[in-house]
Amino acid sequence: QVHRLRSVDNLFVVVQEFKDYQFKDNKEDALKDLEDLVKKLPWTDPLKVWELNNSLKKKKTKRKKHNPQSPASKEKLPDDGEEGGSDQKDASRQEDCAQNVAGVEPTGGQDTGETHGVVARNGEAEEQEENEQSDAKDESQVGSGSEPKAGEGQGSEGEAKVLKFRVTCNRAGDKHSFTSNEAARDFGGAVQEHFQWKADMTDFDVEVLLNIHSNEVVVGIALTEESLHRRNITHFGPTTLRSTLAYGMLRLCDPQPTDIIVDPMCGTGAIPIEGAAEWPSCYHIAGDNNPQAVKRAANNICSLLKKSENKESSSSLGIPLDIIQWDICNLPLRTGSVDIIVSDMPFGKRIGSKKKNWDLYPACLMEMGRICTPGTGRAVLLTQDKKCFAKALSRLGHIWRKGQTVWVNVGGLHAAVYLLKRTWERAEEKRSFW
């Protein structure tokens, strides 16, 4: 269940958290303290959670291998061995396990009540922690491994093996005498000594996380191999939005069944694809003026259709999503016909320019106001060009009222998500040119 959360990039189980860790001023002493910490940490329960998480993953891949060969024939399903062949059973087993994962509590908790338990890191929060203060922060990985406990270190053939590991250190703040590289190296060395694991930077079984943010230190064990934000997109563009952030934006405007949701500057389609996957009872329309972007978005939609085909055994029901090439300032949509507009506006960095935004933003907001239903319509827009957006909004205050602003970190850029409410004011009708 935890793995199914949509606004989360990475999951890890917390070994221990220190809210106010006092680092020594001298580099050698500070690093020695981190080394000594390894022996004092309560590793047992978090490693059980890691093991449980792994056993879940193995079952999942096992099922995937069987399915393509047995096209939904019930006689073949029980081949999955102990899984009983029933999807329902499998799902409930997964759920049981997942509840256990979230429920591991330490018997003799150390400094904090939250010593163990799964932590889901929200897309924005995580990016913020990792990317803010990029000058005063660095990130590094040093190989380190994991304890060969019963069942934990078993390869596919079933023989026990020494676990391989790495330590990844994320450090932010300017009060530290050491780099993240040094912290990961020394902490990793102590982990290796403690568990007798083998260090391996690329092909590791266990990833130990050492997150240092000013005086806060969190030691954890990763439960996700790659970020969950890569779930729907196969064809990436120059500024593809994370699916986790797209989900958060859609959720902010609270879509209701039968709402028509438009992304007029969809790029590779991250927002409408996430929308169609999570809100299938709404109708999603995506468009962009760049033919290359429309092509990428269409490819992403195709791979999503293929995915749903595999699940439903070759009969695809399609998804409520269309993609069109159009001009944002001249949309082929009827006035007042759209319930929600969700879009990632050009920041003016990789795409467009700040100068162009001064003309583009007011024109966009004007046209969005025209197609949006007066009184009930809403828009959620993401931009890093906040000055330009504020100016455009002040010019169009009769059409759009600003609701909420959520600050997010997009790849190190400090951006804002604006929730706008459509006023009852009528927007200018499109004049006919014929």
XYZ file of C-alpha atoms in Angstrom:
434
model
C 0.000 0.000 0.000
C 2.836 2.363 0.820
C 4.403 1.686 -2.575
C 1.132 2.728 -4.203
C 1.279 6.301 -2.874
C 1.249 8.678 -5.837
C 2.937 11.837 -4.545
C 5.996 10.070 -3.184
C 9.396 9.871 -4.892
C 11.317 7.519 -2.622
C 10.603 5.287 0.353
C 12.977 4.356 3.115
C 12.716 2.822 6.558
C 14.166 5.004 9.303
C 16.837 3.346 11.414
C 17.110 6.361 13.679
C 16.473 10.076 13.578
C 18.393 12.767 15.480
C 16.602 16.118 15.597
C 19.525 18.056 17.048
C 22.803 16.277 16.361
C 25.853 18.134 17.652
C 28.699 17.929 15.124
C 32.229 18.504 16.388
C 34.051 21.463 14.813
C 37.106 19.414 13.996
C 36.625 17.352 10.815
C 38.370 14.186 12.144
C 36.305 14.211 15.368
C 33.016 14.805 13.505
C 33.688 11.883 11.163
C 34.834 9.648 14.046
C 31.478 10.335 15.777
C 29.600 9.242 12.651
C 31.689 6.052 12.513
C 30.957 5.269 16.179
C 27.254 5.870 15.560
C 26.981 2.727 13.414
C 27.479 0.357 16.374
C 24.843 2.174 18.477
C 22.047 2.185 15.897
C 19.078 -0.226 16.229
C 19.462 -2.020 12.879
C 17.474 -5.203 13.554
C 13.876 -4.100 12.890
C 14.654 -1.860 9.901
C 16.517 -4.767 8.282
C 13.455 -6.962 8.829
C 11.388 -4.328 7.018
C 13.962 -4.248 4.207
C 13.815 -8.051 3.971
C 10.010 -8.014 3.870
C 10.076 -5.317 1.193
C 12.461 -7.453 -0.869
C 10.325 -10.564 -0.563
C 7.377 -8.538 -1.884
C 9.398 -7.317 -4.836
C 10.525 -10.839 -5.730
C 6.945 -12.097 -5.787
C 5.888 -9.260 -8.050
C 8.588 -9.928 -10.659
C 7.806 -13.627 -10.499
C 4.200 -12.962 -11.425
C 5.167 -10.694 -14.298
C 7.321 -13.413 -15.837
C 4.459 -15.906 -15.756
C 1.704 -13.699 -17.078
C 2.850 -13.102 -20.652
C 3.188 -16.871 -21.240
C -0.198 -17.711 -19.772
C -2.702 -15.345 -21.354
C -5.263 -15.152 -18.560
C -5.931 -18.897 -18.595
C -7.070 -19.957 -15.158
C -5.553 -23.439 -15.341
C -2.062 -21.993 -15.666
C -2.275 -19.422 -12.920
C -1.567 -21.822 -10.027
C 1.900 -22.341 -11.565
C 2.903 -19.371 -9.456
C 3.539 -21.807 -6.660
C 2.688 -20.693 -3.197
C 0.785 -17.674 -4.448
C -2.285 -19.786 -4.996
C -2.809 -18.398 -8.472
C -5.500 -15.961 -7.434
C -4.921 -12.274 -8.033
C -7.124 -11.473 -5.097
C -5.103 -13.641 -2.758
C -1.939 -12.102 -4.048
C -3.264 -8.602 -3.510
C -4.388 -9.350 0.022
C -1.045 -10.934 0.825
C 0.721 -7.880 -0.483
C -1.545 -5.732 1.620
C -0.849 -7.771 4.753
C 2.852 -7.472 4.190
C 2.611 -3.764 3.490
C 0.694 -3.223 6.704
C 3.413 -5.058 8.565
C 5.973 -2.840 6.888
C 4.317 0.300 8.119
C 3.768 -1.196 11.542
C 7.274 -2.212 12.594
C 7.864 -0.519 15.924
C 11.016 -0.888 17.982
C 10.771 -2.885 21.163
C 13.458 -0.870 22.858
C 13.341 2.413 20.947
C 16.350 4.622 21.483
C 16.315 8.410 21.321
C 13.085 8.854 19.430
C 9.644 7.309 19.244
C 9.889 7.252 15.475
C 12.955 5.063 15.351
C 11.403 2.713 12.800
C 8.462 2.762 10.482
C 8.333 3.512 6.810
C 8.901 7.061 5.714
C 7.445 8.141 2.420
C 9.168 11.149 1.006
C 6.958 13.551 -0.820
C 8.178 14.599 -4.250
C 8.477 18.284 -3.438
C 9.823 17.887 0.058
C 12.467 15.509 -1.092
C 13.614 17.628 -3.967
C 13.748 20.609 -1.690
C 15.949 18.843 0.790
C 18.267 17.526 -1.866
C 18.478 20.491 -4.156
C 18.138 23.639 -2.101
C 21.364 25.368 -1.095
C 23.125 23.594 -3.901
C 26.244 25.634 -3.171
C 26.325 24.648 0.486
C 25.405 21.050 -0.133
C 26.742 18.036 -1.927
C 25.698 14.484 -2.389
C 27.770 11.405 -2.633
C 27.686 7.651 -2.509
C 30.105 5.196 -1.036
C 29.686 1.461 -1.316
C 28.424 -0.337 1.744
C 26.330 -3.494 2.312
C 23.876 -5.490 4.423
C 23.786 -8.330 6.933
C 23.371 -11.830 5.561
C 20.450 -12.728 7.844
C 18.240 -15.736 7.354
C 16.500 -15.525 4.010
C 17.862 -12.064 3.374
C 20.933 -12.949 1.443
C 19.439 -15.661 -0.707
C 20.029 -15.447 -4.422
C 17.538 -16.784 -6.966
C 19.085 -20.254 -6.601
C 18.515 -20.112 -2.867
C 22.129 -20.194 -1.637
C 23.164 -17.661 1.002
C 25.451 -14.875 -0.152
C 27.232 -11.948 1.411
C 25.170 -8.856 0.867
C 26.522 -5.953 -1.165
C 25.812 -2.420 -0.094
C 26.477 1.259 -0.625
C 26.015 4.340 1.544
C 24.474 7.434 -0.018
C 24.929 10.684 1.869
C 22.779 13.768 1.168
C 24.126 16.806 2.978
C 22.709 20.325 3.131
C 23.807 23.271 5.266
C 27.026 25.260 5.575
C 27.982 24.470 9.183
C 29.708 21.116 8.484
C 33.472 20.626 8.481
C 33.237 17.613 6.111
C 31.846 16.860 2.652
C 29.132 14.306 1.943
C 31.781 12.212 0.222
C 33.850 11.978 3.395
C 30.801 11.257 5.549
C 29.643 8.470 3.216
C 33.161 6.994 3.049
C 33.722 6.848 6.820
C 30.160 5.867 7.732
C 30.286 3.215 4.983
C 33.538 1.829 6.316
C 31.998 1.414 9.767
C 28.882 -0.258 8.294
C 31.118 -2.673 6.389
C 33.031 -3.552 9.540
C 29.854 -3.933 11.602
C 28.001 -6.264 9.192
C 30.874 -7.729 7.156
C 29.044 -6.712 3.997
C 30.758 -6.070 0.683
C 30.892 -2.546 -0.752
C 29.522 -2.182 -4.291
C 28.533 1.129 -5.845
C 26.427 -0.147 -8.724
C 25.211 -3.686 -8.090
C 24.182 -3.410 -4.427
C 21.502 -5.219 -2.411
C 21.161 -2.634 0.358
C 21.373 1.124 0.112
C 22.002 2.824 3.441
C 20.988 6.483 3.489
C 22.683 9.113 5.593
C 20.724 12.359 5.336
C 22.284 15.368 7.028
C 20.346 18.636 6.962
C 22.026 21.262 9.172
C 21.700 19.669 12.644
C 19.218 16.987 11.694
C 20.549 13.498 10.930
C 18.431 10.636 9.610
C 19.852 7.171 8.974
C 17.655 4.985 6.793
C 17.561 1.986 4.469
C 16.152 2.535 0.972
C 13.026 0.567 -0.020
C 12.817 1.897 -3.600
C 15.489 1.211 -6.209
C 14.540 4.078 -8.482
C 12.321 7.063 -7.872
C 8.592 6.309 -8.159
C 8.132 9.479 -10.236
C 9.277 7.638 -13.367
C 6.140 5.479 -13.413
C 4.234 6.669 -16.525
C 6.739 8.382 -18.785
C 8.813 6.467 -21.320
C 9.715 9.349 -23.684
C 11.266 12.257 -21.793
C 11.552 15.819 -23.099
C 13.912 18.626 -22.014
C 11.668 19.668 -19.099
C 9.459 16.659 -18.328
C 7.603 17.178 -15.057
C 7.847 14.489 -12.390
C 4.689 12.356 -12.202
C 4.682 12.898 -8.419
C 4.507 16.665 -8.853
C 1.883 16.324 -11.625
C -0.238 14.248 -9.239
C 0.071 16.888 -6.500
C -1.027 19.635 -8.905
C -4.053 17.663 -10.090
C -5.032 16.820 -6.547
C -4.899 20.496 -5.588
C -7.780 21.304 -7.941
C -9.934 18.442 -6.595
C -11.226 16.882 -9.860
C -14.835 15.655 -9.765
C -16.289 12.902 -11.995
C -17.145 14.193 -15.523
C -14.871 17.254 -15.203
C -13.105 18.268 -18.403
C -9.420 18.840 -17.566
C -7.135 20.596 -20.042
C -3.365 21.012 -20.113
C -2.821 23.567 -22.902
C 1.007 23.374 -22.689
C 1.406 19.670 -22.025
C 4.981 19.051 -23.256
C 5.539 15.279 -22.971
C 2.142 14.858 -21.330
C 3.148 14.122 -17.715
C 0.110 15.938 -16.231
C -2.700 14.573 -18.466
C -1.225 11.050 -18.399
C -1.097 11.081 -14.594
C -4.627 12.549 -14.628
C -6.045 9.875 -16.925
C -4.410 7.121 -14.864
C -5.649 8.432 -11.488
C -8.920 10.203 -12.423
C -10.378 7.993 -15.175
C -13.893 9.394 -14.634
C -12.760 12.822 -15.922
C -11.981 13.671 -19.543
C -8.446 14.914 -20.191
C -7.322 17.028 -23.144
C -3.655 17.756 -23.774
C -2.159 20.105 -26.316
C 1.099 21.805 -27.239
C 2.353 24.000 -30.084
C 5.546 21.976 -30.529
C 5.042 18.985 -32.884
C 7.985 17.163 -31.268
C 6.351 17.440 -27.817
C 3.004 16.222 -29.187
C 4.786 13.230 -30.713
C 6.516 12.374 -27.413
C 3.245 12.735 -25.491
C 1.498 10.445 -28.019
C 4.255 7.843 -27.513
C 3.817 8.090 -23.746
C 0.060 7.564 -24.152
C 0.733 4.513 -26.350
C 2.965 2.911 -23.740
C 0.310 3.581 -21.067
C -2.276 1.849 -23.301
C 0.085 -1.115 -23.731
C 0.485 -1.320 -19.965
C -3.281 -1.401 -19.401
C -3.562 -3.998 -22.199
C -1.153 -6.354 -20.415
C -3.157 -6.042 -17.217
C -6.551 -6.599 -18.822
C -5.273 -9.425 -21.015
C -4.985 -7.938 -24.519
C -8.377 -6.160 -24.609
C -7.664 -2.466 -24.081
C -10.485 -0.202 -22.996
C -8.607 2.944 -23.961
C -8.041 5.933 -21.698
C -10.037 9.197 -21.500
C -7.280 11.335 -22.981
C -6.738 13.172 -26.273
C -3.673 15.018 -27.530
C -3.750 17.866 -30.093
C -1.261 20.301 -31.575
C -2.570 23.837 -31.054
C -1.726 27.439 -30.277
C -2.162 28.325 -26.599
C -3.415 31.811 -27.487
C -6.046 30.521 -29.891
C -7.525 27.304 -28.505
C -10.091 25.355 -30.561
C -12.373 24.996 -27.523
C -15.774 26.517 -26.818
C -15.989 29.455 -24.393
C -16.731 28.289 -20.825
C -16.526 24.585 -21.735
C -13.607 23.530 -19.494
C -13.775 22.788 -15.736
C -10.088 22.611 -14.829
C -6.834 23.799 -16.391
C -3.605 22.270 -15.054
C -0.337 23.257 -16.673
C 3.395 23.575 -16.223
C 4.093 27.014 -17.758
C 7.398 27.698 -19.579
C 9.913 28.974 -17.010
C 11.787 30.924 -19.675
C 14.999 28.989 -18.978
C 15.253 25.833 -21.104
C 12.097 26.620 -23.061
C 11.160 30.122 -24.228
C 12.664 33.154 -22.498
C 11.753 35.509 -19.640
C 11.282 38.268 -22.219
C 8.778 36.222 -24.238
C 6.911 35.342 -21.027
C 5.901 39.023 -20.576
C 3.669 38.709 -23.644
C 2.904 34.989 -23.354
C 1.640 34.853 -19.746
C -1.131 37.501 -20.012
C -2.226 36.040 -23.380
C -2.323 32.512 -21.849
C -4.295 33.602 -18.795
C -6.729 35.489 -21.024
C -7.375 32.484 -23.271
C -7.541 30.094 -20.296
C -10.108 32.456 -18.732
C -12.180 32.303 -21.906
C -12.412 28.506 -22.079
C -12.868 28.037 -18.307
C -16.374 27.855 -16.773
C -17.176 31.131 -14.944
C -17.757 30.746 -11.194
C -16.743 27.086 -10.835
C -13.700 26.758 -13.096
C -10.214 26.572 -11.611
C -6.635 26.498 -12.779
C -3.464 25.113 -11.212
C -0.359 26.566 -12.820
C 3.303 25.921 -12.088
C 5.981 28.511 -12.908
C 9.327 29.713 -11.720
C 8.903 33.112 -13.412
C 6.927 34.410 -10.425
C 7.425 38.116 -11.127
C 6.032 37.875 -14.623
C 3.140 35.673 -13.471
C 2.171 38.101 -10.685
C 2.132 40.985 -13.192
C -0.003 39.045 -15.680
C -2.390 38.037 -12.909
C -2.790 41.635 -11.679
C -3.821 42.625 -15.221
C -6.417 39.852 -15.345
C -7.746 40.061 -11.793
C -11.293 40.440 -13.142
C -11.152 36.884 -14.574
C -8.867 35.030 -12.137
C -8.794 35.207 -8.338
C -5.670 33.747 -6.668
C -6.486 31.049 -4.098
C -3.525 29.175 -2.725
C 0.210 29.273 -3.514
C 2.369 26.193 -2.888
C 6.142 26.562 -3.106
C 7.951 23.672 -4.764
C 11.473 22.829 -5.741
C 11.760 21.772 -9.384
C 15.246 20.432 -10.046
C 16.824 23.056 -7.803
C 14.643 25.932 -9.060
C 12.384 27.646 -6.531
C 8.997 27.544 -8.269
C 5.385 28.153 -7.294
C 2.127 26.305 -7.928
C -0.786 28.758 -8.060
C -4.388 27.702 -7.538
C -6.629 30.190 -9.358
C -10.433 30.425 -9.168
C -12.427 31.625 -12.180
C -14.635 34.627 -11.335
C -18.210 35.035 -12.636
C -16.994 37.776 -14.984
C -17.565 37.000 -18.662
C -14.408 36.754 -20.717
C -14.146 38.275 -24.171
C -15.694 36.053 -26.805
C -13.591 34.974 -29.761
C -14.477 37.163 -32.722
C -15.164 35.388 -35.965
C -12.657 36.073 -38.706
C -14.799 34.681 -41.513
